Amino acid sequence: MKKWISPALLAVTFLLSAIGHYADWDHTLQFILSAISVVFVAGFLGRATESVAHYAGQRLGGFLNATFGNAAELIIAFFLVKEGLFDMVKASLTGSIIGNLLLVLGLSIFAGGMKFKVQNFNVTLAGLNGSLMIVAVIALFVPAMFFNTHSITEKDTDVLSLVVAGLLIAAYMAWLVFSMITHKKYLADVTEDNDEELPNEHKPAWSMKRSIIYLVLATVMVAFVSEWLVGTLETLTERFGFSELFVGAFLVAIIGNAAEHSAAIMLAMKNKIGAAVEIAVGSSLQIALFVAPVLIFASYFMGNTMDIVFTTIEIVAIAVSVFIAKSIIQDGATNWYEGLLLLAVYMILGVSFYLV
């Protein structure tokens, strides 16, 4: 009976969201239904990705987890770009980065720390992740500084945005080669002697063929429900007086990353803090170094280039998140109090964004 509850809820919420959209129900109700549906679809996507990752291996599996874990976020952002809602796109990207670095990482470290006194992971990987996060901050800070000081024109800003986007994508591709091929063993996770798994503990519920089919199906479902969700956002911001910054940075980001939230926390509670950190930090890196640049190129090919100039508030929020996250993970060891510190910073930013 239990194993049918989740698929039934997935089907029902998706169907209700579809009916609400095509029957043109009240937009607030549509938003609630679509948001609930995104959470269940993201969970389905997460399970399918985890199953495929089991067959693909640890490094490739981690990449698949990050990629498909960000599928909802990318698809939502793509439809926002299509609608020309660039400010909300940037806010959602900001929210995704700080959400992963503060909320997901914070909850994972806190939950894992409550069960295990100290949790360790690869210190070299932590250092490299920190350096990549700083590169992402630099890539956002430099164009904003030159544009806001009127050192370059709006047209030149578009050119700079495309160049920076291209360099970030190249840097991310090089990181994949470095982490998954040339230095794969060097960046392997720390394995504790007392942390061995039972042979069938993480055996996937589906075969490889079925896992791939479900992965494709889940991605298609995410695409549909994301488009329905985006269609309600403008009405929602006007009706409740929310700023685009708050809606994009917190509501859209939290809903879009629902699958990653649960996956990272569960891994941390199984003393797999290295995998949890890789999900949280790796996802932020993918958003900053790959998803954001891809959206800039997508907007360029649509005929209306979205620049890479983020607001001062967004840059400060990302920089603060990177600073505290890097300082906590750089020693390769975590405890529950460090997780609490990350959550405190997230709440400070959340209240600040709400009051904007």
mmCIF file of C-alpha atoms in Angstrom:
data_model
loop_
_atom_site.group_PDB
_atom_site.id
_atom_site.type_symbol
_atom_site.label_atom_id
_atom_site.label_comp_id
_atom_site.label_asym_id
_atom_site.label_seq_id
_atom_site.Cartn_x
_atom_site.Cartn_y
_atom_site.Cartn_z
ATOM 1 C CA MET A 1 0.000 0.000 0.000
ATOM 2 C CA LYS A 2 2.765 2.449 1.017
ATOM 3 C CA LYS A 3 4.653 2.137 -2.267
ATOM 4 C CA TRP A 4 1.577 3.302 -4.217
ATOM 5 C CA ILE A 5 0.936 6.444 -2.115
ATOM 6 C CA SER A 6 3.770 8.507 -3.618
ATOM 7 C CA PRO A 7 2.984 7.693 -7.306
ATOM 8 C CA ALA A 8 -0.713 8.361 -6.624
ATOM 9 C CA LEU A 9 0.019 11.779 -5.095
ATOM 10 C CA LEU A 10 2.351 12.548 -8.014
ATOM 11 C CA ALA A 11 -0.355 11.703 -10.569
ATOM 12 C CA VAL A 12 -3.151 13.516 -8.703
ATOM 13 C CA THR A 13 -1.194 16.756 -8.085
ATOM 14 C CA PHE A 14 0.066 16.829 -11.680
ATOM 15 C CA LEU A 15 -3.455 16.223 -13.038
ATOM 16 C CA LEU A 16 -4.988 18.909 -10.792
ATOM 17 C CA SER A 17 -2.275 21.366 -11.826
ATOM 18 C CA ALA A 18 -2.994 20.634 -15.510
ATOM 19 C CA ILE A 19 -6.757 21.033 -15.058
ATOM 20 C CA GLY A 20 -6.252 24.277 -13.137
ATOM 21 C CA HIS A 21 -4.055 25.676 -15.896
ATOM 22 C CA TYR A 22 -6.207 24.730 -18.883
ATOM 23 C CA ALA A 23 -9.518 25.497 -17.107
ATOM 24 C CA ASP A 24 -8.077 28.907 -16.111
ATOM 25 C CA TRP A 25 -8.779 28.610 -12.397
ATOM 26 C CA ASP A 26 -7.866 31.432 -9.970
ATOM 27 C CA HIS A 27 -4.142 32.206 -10.368
ATOM 28 C CA THR A 28 -3.397 31.900 -6.652
ATOM 29 C CA LEU A 29 -4.948 28.417 -6.632
ATOM 30 C CA GLN A 30 -3.041 27.573 -9.818
ATOM 31 C CA PHE A 31 0.209 28.666 -8.160
ATOM 32 C CA ILE A 32 -0.456 26.512 -5.063
ATOM 33 C CA LEU A 33 -1.343 23.449 -7.164
ATOM 34 C CA SER A 34 1.639 23.922 -9.483
ATOM 35 C CA ALA A 35 4.015 24.464 -6.544
ATOM 36 C CA ILE A 36 2.817 21.251 -4.849
ATOM 37 C CA SER A 37 3.068 19.403 -8.161
ATOM 38 C CA VAL A 38 6.628 20.663 -8.744
ATOM 39 C CA VAL A 39 7.654 19.278 -5.332
ATOM 40 C CA PHE A 40 6.281 15.795 -6.139
ATOM 41 C CA VAL A 41 7.613 15.808 -9.705
ATOM 42 C CA ALA A 42 11.019 16.979 -8.447
ATOM 43 C CA GLY A 43 10.985 14.113 -5.942
ATOM 44 C CA PHE A 44 10.190 11.654 -8.766
ATOM 45 C CA LEU A 45 12.991 13.206 -10.830
ATOM 46 C CA GLY A 46 15.370 12.882 -7.876
ATOM 47 C CA ARG A 47 14.568 9.167 -7.400
ATOM 48 C CA ALA A 48 14.994 8.468 -11.119
ATOM 49 C CA THR A 49 18.301 10.358 -11.184
ATOM 50 C CA GLU A 50 19.568 8.507 -8.098
ATOM 51 C CA SER A 51 18.669 5.189 -9.717
ATOM 52 C CA VAL A 52 20.465 6.066 -12.977
ATOM 53 C CA ALA A 53 23.427 7.374 -10.962
ATOM 54 C CA HIS A 54 23.731 3.984 -9.229
ATOM 55 C CA TYR A 55 24.393 2.324 -12.574
ATOM 56 C CA ALA A 56 26.575 5.166 -13.939
ATOM 57 C CA GLY A 57 29.107 5.278 -11.063
ATOM 58 C CA GLN A 58 29.969 7.801 -8.328
ATOM 59 C CA ARG A 59 31.497 10.708 -10.296
ATOM 60 C CA LEU A 60 29.171 10.523 -13.308
ATOM 61 C CA GLY A 61 26.317 9.846 -10.900
ATOM 62 C CA GLY A 62 27.132 13.005 -8.967
ATOM 63 C CA PHE A 63 27.107 15.005 -12.190
ATOM 64 C CA LEU A 64 23.733 13.530 -13.166
ATOM 65 C CA ASN A 65 22.363 14.345 -9.706
ATOM 66 C CA ALA A 66 23.441 17.977 -10.062
ATOM 67 C CA THR A 67 22.236 18.279 -13.671
ATOM 68 C CA PHE A 68 18.792 16.742 -13.313
ATOM 69 C CA GLY A 69 18.448 18.152 -9.807
ATOM 70 C CA ASN A 70 18.680 21.579 -11.450
ATOM 71 C CA ALA A 71 16.339 20.628 -14.303
ATOM 72 C CA ALA A 72 13.297 22.205 -12.634
ATOM 73 C CA GLU A 73 15.252 25.391 -11.911
ATOM 74 C CA LEU A 74 16.619 25.591 -15.473
ATOM 75 C CA ILE A 75 13.259 24.973 -17.121
ATOM 76 C CA ILE A 76 11.460 27.488 -14.871
ATOM 77 C CA ALA A 77 14.186 30.062 -15.654
ATOM 78 C CA PHE A 78 13.942 29.313 -19.400
ATOM 79 C CA PHE A 79 10.229 30.130 -19.433
ATOM 80 C CA LEU A 80 10.901 33.288 -17.418
ATOM 81 C CA VAL A 81 13.497 34.315 -20.045
ATOM 82 C CA LYS A 82 10.960 33.574 -22.781
ATOM 83 C CA GLU A 83 8.490 35.911 -21.035
ATOM 84 C CA GLY A 84 11.200 38.592 -20.763
ATOM 85 C CA LEU A 85 11.128 38.536 -16.940
ATOM 86 C CA PHE A 86 14.906 38.973 -16.654
ATOM 87 C CA ASP A 87 14.825 40.476 -13.143
ATOM 88 C CA MET A 88 12.941 37.451 -11.831
ATOM 89 C CA VAL A 89 15.346 35.109 -13.658
ATOM 90 C CA LYS A 90 18.335 36.715 -11.931
ATOM 91 C CA ALA A 91 16.502 36.656 -8.607
ATOM 92 C CA SER A 92 15.702 32.937 -9.017
ATOM 93 C CA LEU A 93 19.341 32.189 -9.927
ATOM 94 C CA THR A 94 20.452 34.162 -6.864
ATOM 95 C CA GLY A 95 17.952 32.295 -4.716
ATOM 96 C CA SER A 96 19.089 28.944 -6.052
ATOM 97 C CA ILE A 97 22.744 29.700 -5.307
ATOM 98 C CA ILE A 98 22.166 31.017 -1.778
ATOM 99 C CA GLY A 99 19.480 28.391 -1.133
ATOM 100 C CA ASN A 100 21.890 25.559 -1.912
ATOM 101 C CA LEU A 101 24.830 27.112 -0.050
ATOM 102 C CA LEU A 102 22.867 28.152 3.047
ATOM 103 C CA LEU A 103 19.563 26.251 3.301
ATOM 104 C CA VAL A 104 20.403 22.862 1.724
ATOM 105 C CA LEU A 105 23.981 22.742 3.031
ATOM 106 C CA GLY A 106 22.914 24.161 6.396
ATOM 107 C CA LEU A 107 20.092 21.651 6.925
ATOM 108 C CA SER A 108 22.343 18.787 5.774
ATOM 109 C CA ILE A 109 25.192 19.709 8.119
ATOM 110 C CA PHE A 110 22.766 20.349 11.008
ATOM 111 C CA ALA A 111 20.829 17.088 10.515
ATOM 112 C CA GLY A 112 23.997 15.040 10.061
ATOM 113 C CA GLY A 113 25.648 16.780 13.018
ATOM 114 C CA MET A 114 22.754 15.956 15.324
ATOM 115 C CA LYS A 115 23.378 12.257 14.637
ATOM 116 C CA PHE A 116 27.184 12.252 14.288
ATOM 117 C CA LYS A 117 29.423 14.510 16.393
ATOM 118 C CA VAL A 118 31.872 15.364 13.575
ATOM 119 C CA GLN A 119 31.578 14.457 9.891
ATOM 120 C CA ASN A 120 34.559 14.464 7.517
ATOM 121 C CA PHE A 121 34.921 14.720 3.739
ATOM 122 C CA ASN A 122 37.648 15.369 1.145
ATOM 123 C CA VAL A 123 39.402 18.614 2.172
ATOM 124 C CA THR A 124 40.965 19.113 -1.301
ATOM 125 C CA LEU A 125 37.546 18.958 -2.962
ATOM 126 C CA ALA A 126 36.240 21.458 -0.399
ATOM 127 C CA GLY A 127 39.072 23.880 -1.230
ATOM 128 C CA LEU A 128 38.532 23.610 -4.985
ATOM 129 C CA ASN A 129 34.788 24.108 -4.589
ATOM 130 C CA GLY A 130 35.519 27.254 -2.572
ATOM 131 C CA SER A 131 37.820 28.602 -5.293
ATOM 132 C CA LEU A 132 35.199 27.947 -7.983
ATOM 133 C CA MET A 133 32.558 29.761 -5.930
ATOM 134 C CA ILE A 134 34.852 32.793 -5.673
ATOM 135 C CA VAL A 135 35.301 32.744 -9.483
ATOM 136 C CA ALA A 136 31.510 32.825 -9.814
ATOM 137 C CA VAL A 137 31.312 35.884 -7.505
ATOM 138 C CA ILE A 138 34.048 37.645 -9.533
ATOM 139 C CA ALA A 139 32.175 36.879 -12.770
ATOM 140 C CA LEU A 140 29.069 38.588 -11.367
ATOM 141 C CA PHE A 141 30.864 41.471 -9.639
ATOM 142 C CA VAL A 142 33.068 42.715 -12.516
ATOM 143 C CA PRO A 143 30.326 43.332 -15.162
ATOM 144 C CA ALA A 144 28.091 45.013 -12.524
ATOM 145 C CA MET A 145 30.931 47.295 -11.409
ATOM 146 C CA PHE A 146 31.801 48.414 -14.956
ATOM 147 C CA PHE A 147 28.148 48.920 -15.932
ATOM 148 C CA ASN A 148 27.089 50.788 -12.784
ATOM 149 C CA THR A 149 30.094 53.149 -12.961
ATOM 150 C CA HIS A 150 29.140 53.929 -16.589
ATOM 151 C CA SER A 151 32.552 52.732 -17.780
ATOM 152 C CA ILE A 152 30.861 50.752 -20.581
ATOM 153 C CA THR A 153 27.649 51.196 -22.567
ATOM 154 C CA GLU A 154 24.578 48.961 -22.483
ATOM 155 C CA LYS A 155 25.553 47.422 -25.831
ATOM 156 C CA ASP A 156 29.069 46.702 -24.572
ATOM 157 C CA THR A 157 27.537 45.142 -21.452
ATOM 158 C CA ASP A 158 25.730 42.597 -23.641
ATOM 159 C CA VAL A 159 29.024 41.751 -25.349
ATOM 160 C CA LEU A 160 30.796 41.434 -21.977
ATOM 161 C CA SER A 161 27.953 39.248 -20.688
ATOM 162 C CA LEU A 162 28.281 36.846 -23.630
ATOM 163 C CA VAL A 163 32.092 36.695 -23.267
ATOM 164 C CA VAL A 164 31.884 36.058 -19.493
ATOM 165 C CA ALA A 165 29.140 33.458 -20.065
ATOM 166 C CA GLY A 166 31.336 31.640 -22.599
ATOM 167 C CA LEU A 167 34.331 31.654 -20.235
ATOM 168 C CA LEU A 168 32.233 30.347 -17.332
ATOM 169 C CA ILE A 169 30.880 27.470 -19.435
ATOM 170 C CA ALA A 170 34.455 26.623 -20.537
ATOM 171 C CA ALA A 171 35.613 26.727 -16.883
ATOM 172 C CA TYR A 172 32.768 24.413 -15.861
ATOM 173 C CA MET A 173 33.519 21.931 -18.656
ATOM 174 C CA ALA A 174 37.196 21.931 -17.637
ATOM 175 C CA TRP A 175 36.108 21.274 -14.020
ATOM 176 C CA LEU A 176 34.098 18.235 -15.154
ATOM 177 C CA VAL A 177 37.145 16.851 -16.975
ATOM 178 C CA PHE A 178 39.366 17.577 -13.950
ATOM 179 C CA SER A 179 37.017 16.108 -11.329
ATOM 180 C CA MET A 180 35.664 13.113 -13.259
ATOM 181 C CA ILE A 181 38.619 12.073 -15.442
ATOM 182 C CA THR A 182 42.124 13.419 -14.741
ATOM 183 C CA HIS A 183 41.866 13.739 -10.914
ATOM 184 C CA LYS A 184 39.001 11.364 -10.171
ATOM 185 C CA LYS A 185 40.815 9.386 -7.423
ATOM 186 C CA TYR A 186 42.428 12.519 -5.976
ATOM 187 C CA LEU A 187 38.973 13.955 -5.237
ATOM 188 C CA ALA A 188 37.406 10.706 -3.973
ATOM 189 C CA ASP A 189 35.261 11.016 -0.863
ATOM 190 C CA VAL A 190 36.550 10.112 2.604
ATOM 191 C CA THR A 191 35.441 6.592 3.592
ATOM 192 C CA GLU A 192 35.067 5.783 7.281
ATOM 193 C CA ASP A 193 35.737 2.230 8.432
ATOM 194 C CA ASN A 194 32.600 2.262 10.555
ATOM 195 C CA ASP A 195 30.481 3.647 7.750
ATOM 196 C CA GLU A 196 30.247 0.637 5.451
ATOM 197 C CA GLU A 197 26.900 -0.009 3.836
ATOM 198 C CA LEU A 198 25.044 -3.253 3.655
ATOM 199 C CA PRO A 199 25.237 -4.844 0.170
ATOM 200 C CA ASN A 200 21.573 -4.138 -0.650
ATOM 201 C CA GLU A 201 21.152 -0.912 1.366
ATOM 202 C CA HIS A 202 21.112 1.379 -1.667
ATOM 203 C CA LYS A 203 20.039 -1.118 -4.310
ATOM 204 C CA PRO A 204 17.853 0.805 -6.810
ATOM 205 C CA ALA A 205 14.185 -0.097 -7.046
ATOM 206 C CA TRP A 206 14.215 0.047 -10.861
ATOM 207 C CA SER A 207 16.272 -1.532 -13.641
ATOM 208 C CA MET A 208 18.611 0.691 -15.692
ATOM 209 C CA LYS A 209 16.217 0.752 -18.664
ATOM 210 C CA ARG A 210 13.216 1.687 -16.500
ATOM 211 C CA SER A 211 15.294 4.290 -14.627
ATOM 212 C CA ILE A 212 16.211 6.044 -17.902
ATOM 213 C CA ILE A 213 12.573 5.987 -19.087
ATOM 214 C CA TYR A 214 11.406 7.463 -15.756
ATOM 215 C CA LEU A 215 14.161 10.087 -15.917
ATOM 216 C CA VAL A 216 12.955 11.266 -19.350
ATOM 217 C CA LEU A 217 9.295 11.160 -18.224
ATOM 218 C CA ALA A 218 10.057 13.151 -15.062
ATOM 219 C CA THR A 219 11.960 15.791 -17.043
ATOM 220 C CA VAL A 220 9.005 16.217 -19.438
ATOM 221 C CA MET A 221 6.613 16.532 -16.475
ATOM 222 C CA VAL A 222 8.881 19.154 -14.895
ATOM 223 C CA ALA A 223 8.833 21.127 -18.163
ATOM 224 C CA PHE A 224 5.032 21.232 -18.236
ATOM 225 C CA VAL A 225 4.423 22.053 -14.582
ATOM 226 C CA SER A 226 7.192 24.685 -14.627
ATOM 227 C CA GLU A 227 5.506 26.519 -17.496
ATOM 228 C CA TRP A 228 2.184 26.453 -15.599
ATOM 229 C CA LEU A 229 3.891 27.798 -12.463
ATOM 230 C CA VAL A 230 5.590 30.671 -14.308
ATOM 231 C CA GLY A 231 2.276 31.735 -15.825
ATOM 232 C CA THR A 232 0.923 32.578 -12.344
ATOM 233 C CA LEU A 233 3.903 34.517 -10.939
ATOM 234 C CA GLU A 234 3.084 38.002 -12.265
ATOM 235 C CA THR A 235 -0.445 37.878 -10.842
ATOM 236 C CA LEU A 236 0.893 36.549 -7.539
ATOM 237 C CA THR A 237 3.435 39.380 -7.132
ATOM 238 C CA GLU A 238 0.760 42.014 -7.890
ATOM 239 C CA ARG A 239 -1.945 40.487 -5.686
ATOM 240 C CA PHE A 240 0.175 40.003 -2.552
ATOM 241 C CA GLY A 241 2.602 42.885 -3.052
ATOM 242 C CA PHE A 242 5.686 40.627 -3.139
ATOM 243 C CA SER A 243 8.777 41.957 -4.880
ATOM 244 C CA GLU A 244 10.102 40.038 -7.901
ATOM 245 C CA LEU A 245 13.324 39.672 -5.926
ATOM 246 C CA PHE A 246 11.595 37.826 -3.057
ATOM 247 C CA VAL A 247 9.446 35.631 -5.326
ATOM 248 C CA GLY A 248 12.391 34.674 -7.537
ATOM 249 C CA ALA A 249 15.021 34.336 -4.818
ATOM 250 C CA PHE A 250 12.973 32.392 -2.271
ATOM 251 C CA LEU A 251 9.639 30.979 -3.510
ATOM 252 C CA VAL A 252 10.782 29.825 -6.986
ATOM 253 C CA ALA A 253 14.209 28.714 -5.752
ATOM 254 C CA ILE A 254 12.892 26.641 -2.831
ATOM 255 C CA ILE A 255 10.208 24.970 -4.972
ATOM 256 C CA GLY A 256 12.644 24.298 -7.840
ATOM 257 C CA ASN A 257 15.219 22.693 -5.546
ATOM 258 C CA ALA A 258 12.815 20.519 -3.541
ATOM 259 C CA ALA A 259 14.351 17.228 -4.709
ATOM 260 C CA GLU A 260 17.884 18.280 -3.767
ATOM 261 C CA HIS A 261 16.790 19.452 -0.298
ATOM 262 C CA SER A 262 15.550 16.012 0.716
ATOM 263 C CA ALA A 263 18.339 14.036 -0.999
ATOM 264 C CA ALA A 264 21.186 15.987 0.621
ATOM 265 C CA ILE A 265 19.655 15.823 4.121
ATOM 266 C CA MET A 266 19.047 12.059 3.888
ATOM 267 C CA LEU A 267 22.650 11.454 2.760
ATOM 268 C CA ALA A 268 24.040 13.565 5.613
ATOM 269 C CA MET A 269 21.981 11.591 8.138
ATOM 270 C CA LYS A 270 23.572 8.404 6.757
ATOM 271 C CA ASN A 271 27.020 9.945 7.478
ATOM 272 C CA LYS A 272 27.557 10.631 3.758
ATOM 273 C CA ILE A 273 28.345 14.300 4.320
ATOM 274 C CA GLY A 274 30.738 14.355 1.343
ATOM 275 C CA ALA A 275 27.895 13.428 -1.007
ATOM 276 C CA ALA A 276 25.575 15.950 0.686
ATOM 277 C CA VAL A 277 28.155 18.738 0.293
ATOM 278 C CA GLU A 278 28.672 17.741 -3.339
ATOM 279 C CA ILE A 279 24.926 18.031 -4.005
ATOM 280 C CA ALA A 280 24.588 21.426 -2.304
ATOM 281 C CA VAL A 281 27.828 23.099 -3.409
ATOM 282 C CA GLY A 282 27.994 21.289 -6.757
ATOM 283 C CA SER A 283 24.470 22.424 -7.577
ATOM 284 C CA SER A 284 25.331 26.055 -6.755
ATOM 285 C CA LEU A 285 28.410 25.846 -8.953
ATOM 286 C CA GLN A 286 26.380 24.429 -11.817
ATOM 287 C CA ILE A 287 23.830 27.243 -11.493
ATOM 288 C CA ALA A 288 26.542 29.938 -11.459
ATOM 289 C CA LEU A 289 28.970 28.455 -14.009
ATOM 290 C CA PHE A 290 26.588 26.708 -16.407
ATOM 291 C CA VAL A 291 22.851 27.419 -16.012
ATOM 292 C CA ALA A 292 23.153 31.234 -15.828
ATOM 293 C CA PRO A 293 25.526 31.429 -18.854
ATOM 294 C CA VAL A 294 23.295 29.067 -20.871
ATOM 295 C CA LEU A 295 20.283 31.306 -20.156
ATOM 296 C CA ILE A 296 22.267 34.339 -21.375
ATOM 297 C CA PHE A 297 23.025 32.581 -24.665
ATOM 298 C CA ALA A 298 19.400 31.369 -24.896
ATOM 299 C CA SER A 299 18.130 34.943 -24.515
ATOM 300 C CA TYR A 300 20.646 36.095 -27.165
ATOM 301 C CA PHE A 301 19.309 33.583 -29.692
ATOM 302 C CA MET A 302 15.743 34.676 -28.823
ATOM 303 C CA GLY A 303 16.726 38.181 -29.948
ATOM 304 C CA ASN A 304 16.761 39.947 -26.566
ATOM 305 C CA THR A 305 20.014 39.394 -24.650
ATOM 306 C CA MET A 306 19.811 39.126 -20.876
ATOM 307 C CA ASP A 307 22.911 40.752 -19.408
ATOM 308 C CA ILE A 308 24.924 39.305 -16.525
ATOM 309 C CA VAL A 309 24.556 42.485 -14.456
ATOM 310 C CA PHE A 310 22.981 41.475 -11.144
ATOM 311 C CA THR A 311 21.760 44.045 -8.618
ATOM 312 C CA THR A 312 23.959 45.099 -5.707
ATOM 313 C CA ILE A 313 21.605 43.276 -3.301
ATOM 314 C CA GLU A 314 21.890 40.024 -5.284
ATOM 315 C CA ILE A 315 25.683 40.217 -5.543
ATOM 316 C CA VAL A 316 26.016 40.946 -1.808
ATOM 317 C CA ALA A 317 23.701 37.992 -0.981
ATOM 318 C CA ILE A 318 25.722 35.606 -3.175
ATOM 319 C CA ALA A 319 29.078 36.927 -1.879
ATOM 320 C CA VAL A 320 27.962 36.576 1.769
ATOM 321 C CA SER A 321 26.733 33.020 1.097
ATOM 322 C CA VAL A 322 29.981 32.031 -0.616
ATOM 323 C CA PHE A 323 32.068 33.586 2.187
ATOM 324 C CA ILE A 324 30.313 31.746 5.044
ATOM 325 C CA ALA A 325 29.983 28.443 3.122
ATOM 326 C CA LYS A 326 33.670 28.461 2.120
ATOM 327 C CA SER A 327 34.795 29.237 5.679
ATOM 328 C CA ILE A 328 32.747 26.319 7.039
ATOM 329 C CA ILE A 329 33.661 23.586 4.514
ATOM 330 C CA GLN A 330 37.328 24.484 3.915
ATOM 331 C CA ASP A 331 38.646 22.252 6.750
ATOM 332 C CA GLY A 332 36.819 19.158 5.459
ATOM 333 C CA ALA A 333 34.948 18.639 8.765
ATOM 334 C CA THR A 334 31.469 19.748 9.899
ATOM 335 C CA ASN A 335 29.275 19.730 13.012
ATOM 336 C CA TRP A 336 25.689 20.707 13.826
ATOM 337 C CA TYR A 337 26.589 24.212 15.035
ATOM 338 C CA GLU A 338 28.130 25.118 11.659
ATOM 339 C CA GLY A 339 24.888 24.050 9.993
ATOM 340 C CA LEU A 340 22.978 26.309 12.373
ATOM 341 C CA LEU A 341 25.193 29.268 11.409
ATOM 342 C CA LEU A 342 24.401 28.741 7.711
ATOM 343 C CA LEU A 343 20.657 28.627 8.458
ATOM 344 C CA ALA A 344 20.912 31.827 10.520
ATOM 345 C CA VAL A 345 22.508 33.684 7.582
ATOM 346 C CA TYR A 346 19.791 32.316 5.264
ATOM 347 C CA MET A 347 17.046 33.659 7.543
ATOM 348 C CA ILE A 348 18.757 37.061 7.730
ATOM 349 C CA LEU A 349 18.787 37.257 3.931
ATOM 350 C CA GLY A 350 15.209 35.949 3.694
ATOM 351 C CA VAL A 351 13.784 38.679 5.941
ATOM 352 C CA SER A 352 15.870 41.317 4.111
ATOM 353 C CA PHE A 353 14.605 40.183 0.686
ATOM 354 C CA TYR A 354 11.000 40.106 1.944
ATOM 355 C CA LEU A 355 11.229 43.720 3.118
ATOM 356 C CA VAL A 356 12.716 45.000 -0.168
#
